[in-house]
């Protein structure tokens, strides 16, 4: 049996994609039901497809005008017609950021609802406004999750007083109806859109709903916990950088996020009993641990200190922090009173204390953020050393359910990473040694040849050039020789676990720095040689050849600088563990 509407569906598809209303005008007049019939296996209507293209605006306008001729058809089609994923035309507009057609949908729906017969039963009128409110709320959520900022700004602007906005009246009315039905549903879209000023206003107006779950089973605190980027610390912004408008925007966002977080925490405590507070803050802390949001956890513990005993999937939150290698959250223990020793003494169901947890291999998503297996091993050792200093002597030798001490667990868990780190370190040192040896050879040959060509009695210009050459050549010779010694020291080391903590990374750092200096000095010496040889013959050749030498140094820097910075940060920079501020949170 052939599909009856195959030809018309294809015709409508082509008309929508080509924004060609005239192509289907007659077809729709002859068969009006085709305007709202699904046209593909995804149960999409012509309106959904047209809005989803974000370019068939002429088609959308004419289709909506056509639907308005039939009473009630527009509202039912806009809000009741769903595709196979439960999306309406409003969802399509929100997801693709189609503000033009979304505004048009709002206007047409507003026109229809205000042209209803005055004698229309209140029940039917409420149903219409209920559809409008659900549509606008769904639209807000769709836009916030897809990160369509322009669409979100359009919708959330309806909560502000925006004089002169031509769609302000209709949007405000619809969003306010949505608020009356859904209350704090608008808080989370505002947080997702980073419109924290709007979120603060919503919390003030609907504070009684700030402790409840929304229709998508999320609370505002959870939304904040998933966005650590909102809490960029002001202390990271320097004086001159603070003069830049974008930096000021970040600082404003940070202050608003802190204010919003504190306000919601206060509301939760005032409007809830102990069990509900523990449930809300506990689940918030679990979410914040997963996203590495230490400021949310700090505020929750400060607001309700007993939440420090919360568990995540049966384990202490500190166990989970160490397991996930969230150093910024772990650093909160430096802001705690002596109570923190009780956290350190707790064990899980396998008789594992916090040092056993630290001895296990970090999750792959955390390891992958660090360059090279050797530096990954170094970070693991730093964690183990830190927790080892945190716990007491008895816990360092405590046995888990399998009869293993934390040290045994660390060795077992990191055997493969240790092998990979050794291979990575040896490979890096070997390849660098070859380059350094070549530079030593070239620099020595240059210095030896220069002895027999000392320009005695020559003009000052040649003497200066020669001094530049001999100085840079000497620097290249000594620095390359130093790098060779460092790389040889790496290749001959025993590669014990502890060697990856400081010895190996520091030797590699010094070796790479010396190698970079020797390469740069060699290029300077080469350029000076060109000037000495060619300045009387073809002096203009020296400049482009010198530029080529400079390019080689730049390329080497671009390729090796990220690794060098990682090595320097892990070996010489400020430790990753320590007190973050003077605030006592327990």
C-alpha positions as semicolon CSV with decimal commas, in nm:
position;residue;x (nm);y (nm);z (nm)
1;X;0,000;0,000;0,000
2;X;0,148;0,333;-0,105
3;X;0,167;0,632;0,129
4;X;-0,116;0,867;0,039
5;X;0,062;1,193;0,124
6;X;0,409;1,117;-0,008
7;X;0,393;1,372;-0,290
8;X;0,239;1,650;-0,080
9;X;0,487;1,594;0,206
10;X;0,776;1,621;-0,036
11;X;0,626;1,936;-0,185
12;X;0,583;2,093;0,160
13;X;0,938;1,999;0,257
14;X;1,080;2,171;-0,047
15;X;0,864;2,477;0,014
16;X;0,978;2,502;0,377
17;X;1,348;2,461;0,300
18;X;1,325;2,711;0,016
19;X;1,112;2,956;0,219
20;X;0,868;2,942;-0,070
21;X;0,511;2,986;0,055
22;X;0,371;3,034;-0,294
23;X;0,473;2,676;-0,380
24;X;0,215;2,531;-0,139
25;X;-0,041;2,810;-0,116
26;X;-0,288;2,633;-0,348
27;X;-0,222;2,295;-0,187
28;X;-0,310;2,430;0,158
29;X;-0,623;2,601;0,025
30;X;-0,742;2,275;-0,130
31;X;-0,655;2,066;0,176
32;X;-0,626;2,282;0,494
33;X;-0,546;1,980;0,714
34;X;-0,203;1,956;0,549
35;X;-0,099;2,273;0,733
36;X;-0,087;2,086;1,065
37;X;-0,026;1,726;0,953
38;X;0,308;1,561;1,029
39;X;0,529;1,533;0,722
40;X;0,800;1,286;0,826
41;X;0,876;0,990;1,054
42;X;0,984;1,223;1,335
43;X;0,627;1,353;1,354
44;X;0,739;1,704;1,257
45;X;0,480;1,948;1,127
46;X;0,551;2,213;0,862
47;X;0,567;2,475;1,140
48;X;0,831;2,280;1,335
49;X;1,051;2,228;1,030
50;X;1,016;2,590;0,920
51;X;1,102;2,729;1,265
52;X;1,388;2,479;1,296
53;X;1,555;2,601;0,976
54;X;1,595;2,950;1,130
55;X;1,576;3,096;0,781
56;X;1,225;3,025;0,647
57;X;1,075;3,329;0,821
58;X;0,846;3,423;0,533
59;X;0,697;3,072;0,532
60;X;0,640;3,079;0,910
61;X;0,463;3,416;0,895
62;X;0,225;3,305;0,619
63;X;0,158;2,971;0,784
64;X;0,071;3,137;1,116
65;X;-0,153;3,389;0,940
66;X;-0,328;3,099;0,770
67;X;-0,380;2,914;1,098
68;X;-0,526;3,221;1,269
69;X;-0,827;3,208;1,035
70;X;-0,951;2,902;1,225
71;X;-1,048;2,973;1,586
72;X;-0,835;2,792;1,841
73;X;-0,631;2,608;1,578
74;X;-0,318;2,818;1,633
75;X;-0,293;2,755;2,008
76;X;-0,363;2,383;1,978
77;X;-0,108;2,344;1,700
78;X;0,165;2,551;1,866
79;X;0,136;2,390;2,209
80;X;-0,025;2,049;2,157
81;X;0,158;1,931;1,844
82;X;0,463;1,728;1,954
83;X;0,731;1,548;1,759
84;X;0,856;1,201;1,854
85;X;1,077;1,354;2,127
86;X;0,799;1,562;2,279
87;X;0,917;1,895;2,134
88;X;0,686;2,174;2,020
89;X;0,748;2,450;1,769
90;X;0,853;2,665;2,066
91;X;1,124;2,409;2,149
92;X;1,256;2,428;1,795
93;X;1,283;2,805;1,814
94;X;1,461;2,789;2,148
95;X;1,708;2,519;2,045
96;X;1,822;2,683;1,723
97;X;1,812;3,036;1,865
98;X;1,541;3,149;1,622
99;X;1,436;3,474;1,791
100;X;1,255;3,608;1,483
101;X;1,001;3,326;1,461
102;X;0,977;3,291;1,840
103;X;0,870;3,654;1,869
104;X;0,619;3,593;1,592
105;X;0,479;3,287;1,772
106;X;0,442;3,491;2,091
107;X;0,263;3,770;1,909
108;X;0,023;3,540;1,727
109;X;-0,062;3,344;2,042
110;X;-0,114;3,668;2,229
111;X;-0,344;3,797;1,957
112;X;-0,551;3,480;1,961
113;X;-0,589;3,466;2,340
114;X;-0,700;3,830;2,353
115;X;-0,949;3,790;2,070
116;X;-1,137;3,508;2,241
117;X;-1,507;3,558;2,285
118;X;-1,576;3,745;2,613
119;X;-1,833;3,476;2,689
120;X;-1,572;3,200;2,664
121;X;-1,591;2,984;2,979
122;X;-1,322;3,055;3,237
123;X;-1,226;2,688;3,217
124;X;-1,132;2,717;2,848
125;X;-0,952;3,048;2,905
126;X;-0,746;2,896;3,188
127;X;-0,656;2,607;2,961
128;X;-0,529;2,847;2,699
129;X;-0,313;3,040;2,949
130;X;-0,192;2,713;3,097
131;X;-0,071;2,612;2,751
132;X;0,101;2,948;2,709
133;X;0,276;2,923;3,046
134;X;0,395;2,568;2,985
135;X;0,517;2,659;2,640
136;X;0,717;2,956;2,765
137;X;0,866;2,759;3,055
138;X;0,962;2,470;2,828
139;X;1,111;2,719;2,588
140;X;1,320;2,877;2,862
141;X;1,456;2,540;2,965
142;X;1,530;2,431;2,611
143;X;1,718;2,752;2,538
144;X;1,913;2,741;2,864
145;X;2,025;2,382;2,813
146;X;2,125;2,437;2,451
147;X;2,309;2,758;2,551
148;X;2,130;2,987;2,304
149;X;2,220;3,309;2,481
150;X;2,040;3,543;2,242
151;X;1,718;3,346;2,287
152;X;1,759;3,340;2,663
153;X;1,822;3,713;2,677
154;X;1,505;3,766;2,477
155;X;1,293;3,553;2,710
156;X;1,448;3,662;3,036
157;X;1,424;4,029;2,938
158;X;1,050;3,987;2,989
159;X;1,118;3,972;3,363
160;X;1,289;4,313;3,351
161;X;1,139;4,653;3,298
162;X;1,260;4,726;2,946
163;X;1,110;5,051;2,819
164;X;1,074;5,076;2,444
165;X;1,098;4,701;2,384
166;X;0,838;4,633;2,115
167;X;0,765;4,280;2,231
168;X;0,799;4,357;2,603
169;X;0,424;4,367;2,669
170;X;0,338;4,030;2,519
171;X;0,649;3,853;2,646
172;X;0,606;3,992;2,997
173;X;0,249;3,877;3,013
174;X;0,332;3,527;2,897
175;X;0,635;3,486;3,124
176;X;0,444;3,624;3,422
177;X;0,172;3,370;3,360
178;X;0,444;3,106;3,349
179;X;0,579;3,234;3,680
180;X;0,237;3,209;3,842
181;X;0,225;2,842;3,741
182;X;0,589;2,744;3,786
183;X;0,741;2,994;4,031
184;X;1,113;2,930;4,065
185;X;1,130;2,747;3,731
186;X;1,273;3,069;3,592
187;X;1,561;3,072;3,841
188;X;1,746;2,780;3,687
189;X;1,720;2,904;3,326
190;X;1,854;3,239;3,447
191;X;2,146;3,063;3,619
192;X;2,218;2,856;3,308
193;X;2,209;3,175;3,100
194;X;2,442;3,344;3,353
195;X;2,178;3,613;3,404
196;X;2,239;3,617;3,777
197;X;2,070;3,953;3,822
198;X;1,746;3,797;3,698
199;X;1,799;3,490;3,918
200;X;1,840;3,714;4,226
201;X;1,513;3,892;4,149
202;X;1,335;3,560;4,104
203;X;1,468;3,426;4,435
204;X;1,350;3,738;4,616
205;X;1,004;3,712;4,461
206;X;0,961;3,336;4,492
207;X;1,168;3,261;4,801
208;X;0,907;3,012;4,926
209;X;0,980;2,793;4,622
210;X;1,361;2,809;4,639
211;X;1,376;2,489;4,849
212;X;1,156;2,281;4,617
213;X;1,249;2,073;4,317
214;X;1,135;2,210;3,984
215;X;0,948;2,004;3,727
216;X;1,285;1,878;3,593
217;X;1,380;1,745;3,941
218;X;1,649;2,009;3,999
219;X;1,694;2,277;4,262
220;X;1,861;2,618;4,218
221;X;2,142;2,511;4,452
222;X;2,213;2,215;4,226
223;X;2,225;2,444;3,923
224;X;2,482;2,665;4,098
225;X;2,684;2,359;4,201
226;X;2,722;2,255;3,836
227;X;2,872;2,592;3,734
228;X;3,208;2,651;3,908
229;X;3,292;2,906;3,637
230;X;3,048;3,149;3,800
231;X;3,267;3,164;4,108
232;X;3,594;3,293;3,961
233;X;3,786;3,437;4,252
234;X;3,845;3,812;4,259
235;X;4,190;3,764;4,408
236;X;4,308;3,627;4,072
237;X;4,242;3,961;3,902
238;X;4,532;4,206;3,908
239;X;4,511;4,583;3,934
240;X;4,558;4,662;3,565
241;X;4,344;4,371;3,452
242;X;4,061;4,499;3,674
243;X;4,047;4,812;3,457
244;X;3,932;4,608;3,159
245;X;3,553;4,602;3,114
246;X;3,535;4,226;3,053
247;X;3,728;4,156;3,376
248;X;3,487;4,385;3,563
249;X;3,197;4,184;3,422
250;X;3,356;3,867;3,558
251;X;3,399;4,027;3,899
252;X;3,036;4,140;3,898
253;X;2,923;3,791;3,802
254;X;3,133;3,646;4,084
255;X;2,976;3,880;4,340
256;X;2,627;3,805;4,214
257;X;2,691;3,430;4,226
258;X;2,815;3,454;4,585
259;X;2,515;3,665;4,683
260;X;2,272;3,428;4,512
261;X;2,432;3,125;4,677
262;X;2,420;3,281;5,023
263;X;2,061;3,395;4,976
264;X;1,939;3,050;4,872
265;X;2,127;2,884;5,160
266;X;1,958;3,122;5,406
267;X;1,616;3,044;5,259
268;X;1,675;2,668;5,279
269;X;1,767;2,694;5,648
270;X;1,474;2,921;5,739
271;X;1,208;2,722;5,555
272;X;1,314;2,361;5,619
273;X;1,361;2,116;5,903
274;X;1,686;1,933;5,975
275;X;1,610;1,631;5,754
276;X;1,519;1,843;5,455
277;X;1,817;2,074;5,503
278;X;2,048;1,773;5,519
279;X;1,893;1,625;5,206
280;X;1,921;1,950;5,008
281;X;2,271;2,046;5,121
282;X;2,392;1,685;5,104
283;X;2,284;1,637;4,742
284;X;2,424;1,982;4,658
285;X;2,763;1,889;4,805
286;X;2,762;1,565;4,605
287;X;2,698;1,760;4,285
288;X;2,959;2,022;4,374
289;X;3,220;1,752;4,437
290;X;3,157;1,605;4,093
291;X;3,201;1,949;3,929
292;X;3,486;2,069;4,151
293;X;3,288;2,366;4,287
294;X;3,455;2,435;4,620
295;X;3,280;2,768;4,684
296;X;2,935;2,605;4,695
297;X;3,057;2,343;4,942
298;X;3,225;2,609;5,155
299;X;2,906;2,814;5,175
300;X;2,691;2,509;5,256
301;X;2,921;2,404;5,542
302;X;2,948;2,760;5,671
303;X;2,569;2,800;5,666
304;X;2,498;2,461;5,825
305;X;2,811;2,317;5,993
306;X;2,665;1,974;6,074
307;X;2,646;1,902;5,700
308;X;3,016;1,825;5,725
309;X;2,913;1,471;5,816
310;X;2,722;1,418;5,495
311;X;2,788;1,101;5,298
312;X;2,804;1,048;4,922
313;X;2,685;0,702;4,821
314;X;2,759;0,575;5,170
315;X;3,108;0,731;5,193
316;X;3,230;1,047;5,359
317;X;3,231;1,345;5,124
318;X;3,604;1,382;5,197
319;X;3,659;1,026;5,071
320;X;3,485;1,122;4,747
321;X;3,685;1,445;4,715
322;X;4,013;1,256;4,747
323;X;3,892;0,985;4,512
324;X;3,799;1,247;4,249
325;X;4,126;1,441;4,309
326;X;3,948;1,773;4,366
327;X;4,230;1,967;4,532
328;X;4,040;2,294;4,568
329;X;3,765;2,120;4,761
330;X;4,014;1,920;4,967
331;X;4,187;2,245;5,062
332;X;3,878;2,331;5,267
333;X;4,025;2,109;5,542
334;X;4,285;2,382;5,594
335;X;4,000;2,616;5,688
336;X;3,851;2,371;5,939
337;X;3,911;2,355;6,309
338;X;4,052;2,048;6,483
339;X;3,725;1,876;6,400
340;X;3,883;1,769;6,074
341;X;4,067;1,484;6,250
342;X;3,735;1,307;6,289
343;X;3,681;1,320;5,913
344;X;4,027;1,173;5,858
345;X;3,959;0,884;6,093
346;X;3,647;0,758;5,917
347;X;3,656;0,441;5,707
348;X;3,431;0,301;5,437
349;X;3,278;-0,043;5,404
350;X;3,609;-0,196;5,292
351;X;3,795;-0,067;5,601
352;X;3,968;0,189;5,383
353;X;4,068;0,519;5,538
354;X;4,137;0,837;5,346
355;X;4,499;0,733;5,283
356;X;4,382;0,410;5,121
357;X;4,157;0,620;4,895
358;X;4,447;0,851;4,805
359;X;4,660;0,546;4,723
360;X;4,422;0,440;4,446
361;X;4,468;0,552;4,086
362;X;4,291;0,876;4,000
363;X;3,997;0,871;3,757
364;X;4,103;0,879;3,393
365;X;3,931;1,213;3,327
366;X;4,148;1,373;3,596
367;X;4,471;1,212;3,478
368;X;4,407;1,317;3,119
369;X;4,429;1,685;3,217
370;X;4,800;1,645;3,300
371;X;5,071;1,625;3,034
372;X;5,263;1,298;3,018
373;X;5,263;0,987;3,235
374;X;5,558;1,115;3,441
375;X;5,375;1,428;3,553
376;X;5,063;1,221;3,615
377;X;5,269;1,001;3,845
378;X;5,406;1,312;4,015
379;X;5,053;1,442;4,084
380;X;4,952;1,105;4,229
381;X;5,255;1,111;4,459
382;X;5,172;1,464;4,572
383;X;4,822;1,356;4,668
384;X;4,948;1,053;4,857
385;X;5,214;1,258;5,037
386;X;4,958;1,525;5,132
387;X;4,706;1,278;5,278
388;X;4,990;1,091;5,448
389;X;5,074;1,410;5,636
390;X;4,706;1,466;5,713
391;X;4,638;1,134;5,886
392;X;4,789;0,992;6,203
393;X;5,058;0,721;6,242
394;X;4,805;0,443;6,303
395;X;4,620;0,517;5,980
396;X;4,941;0,509;5,775
397;X;4,989;0,142;5,863
398;X;4,621;0,046;5,884
399;X;4,509;-0,259;5,690
400;X;4,204;-0,260;5,465
401;X;3,968;-0,554;5,415
402;X;4,226;-0,715;5,182
403;X;4,504;-0,684;5,440
404;X;4,695;-0,409;5,259
405;X;4,846;-0,090;5,393
406;X;4,803;0,237;5,199
407;X;5,159;0,208;5,070
408;X;5,092;-0,138;4,931
409;X;4,775;-0,017;4,765
410;X;4,963;0,274;4,602
411;X;5,230;0,045;4,457
412;X;4,975;-0,203;4,323
413;X;4,750;0,065;4,173
414;X;5,030;0,262;4,006
415;X;5,245;-0,017;3,860
416;X;5,134;0,047;3,504
417;X;5,150;0,426;3,538
418;X;5,504;0,394;3,676
419;X;5,608;0,198;3,367
420;X;5,445;0,450;3,136
421;X;5,611;0,738;3,324
422;X;5,952;0,576;3,293
423;X;5,900;0,520;2,920
424;X;5,778;0,878;2,868
425;X;6,065;1,031;3,065
426;X;6,331;0,823;2,891
427;X;6,186;0,896;2,549
428;X;6,178;1,270;2,613
429;X;6,531;1,271;2,758
430;X;6,673;1,056;2,475
431;X;6,538;1,270;2,193
432;X;6,648;1,590;2,370
433;X;6,996;1,446;2,427
434;X;7,044;1,397;2,053
435;X;6,957;1,762;1,984
436;X;7,176;1,889;2,266
437;X;7,472;1,680;2,149
438;X;7,444;1,822;1,799
439;X;7,442;2,175;1,938
440;X;7,751;2,098;2,150
441;X;7,933;1,978;1,840
442;X;7,836;2,279;1,631
443;X;7,914;2,527;1,909
444;X;8,256;2,372;1,978
445;X;8,345;2,371;1,607
446;X;8,242;2,736;1,581
447;X;8,450;2,834;1,882
448;X;8,754;2,643;1,753
449;X;8,732;2,804;1,409
450;X;8,693;3,149;1,559
451;X;9,033;3,127;1,730
452;X;9,211;3,145;1,393
453;X;9,000;3,432;1,260
454;X;9,024;3,691;1,533
455;X;8,971;4,025;1,352
456;X;9,266;4,212;1,505
457;X;9,294;4,564;1,366
458;X;8,954;4,546;1,199
459;X;8,699;4,823;1,233
460;X;8,483;4,844;1,547
461;X;8,170;4,721;1,366
462;X;8,332;4,389;1,283
463;X;8,473;4,358;1,634
464;X;8,126;4,406;1,787
465;X;7,974;4,148;1,552
466;X;8,252;3,907;1,632
467;X;8,203;3,956;2,007
468;X;7,833;3,880;1,965
469;X;7,924;3,564;1,776
470;X;8,183;3,436;2,025
471;X;7,967;3,517;2,329
472;X;7,654;3,349;2,194
473;X;7,861;3,051;2,076
474;X;8,009;3,011;2,424
475;X;7,664;3,030;2,581
476;X;7,538;2,769;2,335
477;X;7,830;2,540;2,415
478;X;7,797;2,558;2,793
479;X;7,416;2,543;2,808
480;X;7,395;2,251;2,563
481;X;7,662;2,065;2,761
482;X;7,462;2,128;3,078
483;X;7,145;1,996;2,915
484;X;7,328;1,682;2,801
485;X;7,441;1,621;3,160
486;X;7,086;1,664;3,288
487;X;6,937;1,430;3,031
488;X;7,207;1,170;3,102
489;X;7,122;1,203;3,470
490;X;6,761;1,123;3,382
491;X;6,853;0,821;3,170
492;X;7,074;0,669;3,441
493;X;6,835;0,719;3,736
494;X;6,680;0,416;3,906
495;X;6,320;0,533;3,846
496;X;6,179;0,459;4,190
497;X;5,834;0,595;4,280
498;X;5,977;0,882;4,484
499;X;6,201;0,993;4,196
500;X;5,892;1,111;4,007
501;X;5,799;1,352;4,285
502;X;6,077;1,607;4,242
503;X;6,407;1,463;4,111
504;X;6,300;1,363;3,759
505;X;6,072;1,662;3,684
506;X;6,331;1,912;3,803
507;X;6,611;1,756;3,601
508;X;6,391;1,755;3,293
509;X;6,295;2,118;3,353
510;X;6,658;2,229;3,382
511;X;6,754;2,021;3,079
512;X;6,481;2,172;2,859
513;X;6,560;2,528;2,971
514;X;6,929;2,479;2,892
515;X;6,838;2,323;2,558
516;X;6,620;2,621;2,467
517;X;6,893;2,867;2,566
518;X;7,154;2,676;2,364
519;X;6,931;2,666;2,055
520;X;6,858;3,039;2,077
521;X;7,228;3,119;2,131
522;X;7,326;2,898;1,836
523;X;7,088;3,085;1,607
524;X;7,230;3,419;1,726
525;X;7,583;3,295;1,661
526;X;7,480;3,172;1,316
527;X;7,327;3,509;1,230
528;X;7,641;3,692;1,352
529;X;7,852;3,463;1,131
530;X;7,642;3,553;0,829
531;X;7,690;3,921;0,899
532;X;8,068;3,878;0,930
533;X;8,096;3,680;0,607
534;X;7,843;3,863;0,388
535;X;7,849;4,224;0,501
536;X;8,112;4,314;0,240
537;X;7,967;4,099;-0,039
538;X;7,585;4,077;-0,031
539;X;7,480;4,231;0,303
540;X;7,105;4,213;0,230
541;X;7,113;3,831;0,240
542;X;7,198;3,825;0,612
543;X;6,865;3,974;0,721
544;X;6,628;3,712;0,567
545;X;6,857;3,427;0,670
546;X;6,860;3,565;1,024
547;X;6,479;3,579;1,019
548;X;6,467;3,213;0,920
549;X;6,688;3,128;1,216
550;X;6,454;3,324;1,443
551;X;6,155;3,129;1,310
552;X;6,322;2,802;1,411
553;X;6,361;2,926;1,768
554;X;5,997;3,039;1,775
555;X;5,875;2,701;1,643
556;X;6,077;2,518;1,907
557;X;5,935;2,747;2,175
558;X;5,576;2,689;2,063
559;X;5,624;2,313;2,062
560;X;5,809;2,282;2,393
561;X;5,679;2,578;2,596
562;X;5,355;2,407;2,717
563;X;5,554;2,111;2,850
564;X;5,813;2,341;3,005
565;X;5,541;2,545;3,180
566;X;5,375;2,229;3,312
567;X;5,709;2,108;3,447
568;X;5,787;2,444;3,606
569;X;5,442;2,469;3,764
570;X;5,453;2,120;3,911
571;X;5,813;2,141;4,031
572;X;5,871;2,502;4,135
573;X;5,538;2,684;4,154
574;X;5,322;2,732;4,461
575;X;5,197;2,400;4,610
576;X;4,849;2,288;4,506
577;X;4,752;2,225;4,869
578;X;4,701;2,499;5,126
579;X;4,458;2,742;5,286
580;X;4,250;2,936;5,033
581;X;4,119;3,206;5,268
582;X;4,092;3,288;5,636
583;X;3,729;3,185;5,669
584;X;3,669;2,914;5,933
585;X;3,396;2,686;5,802
586;X;3,372;2,443;6,096
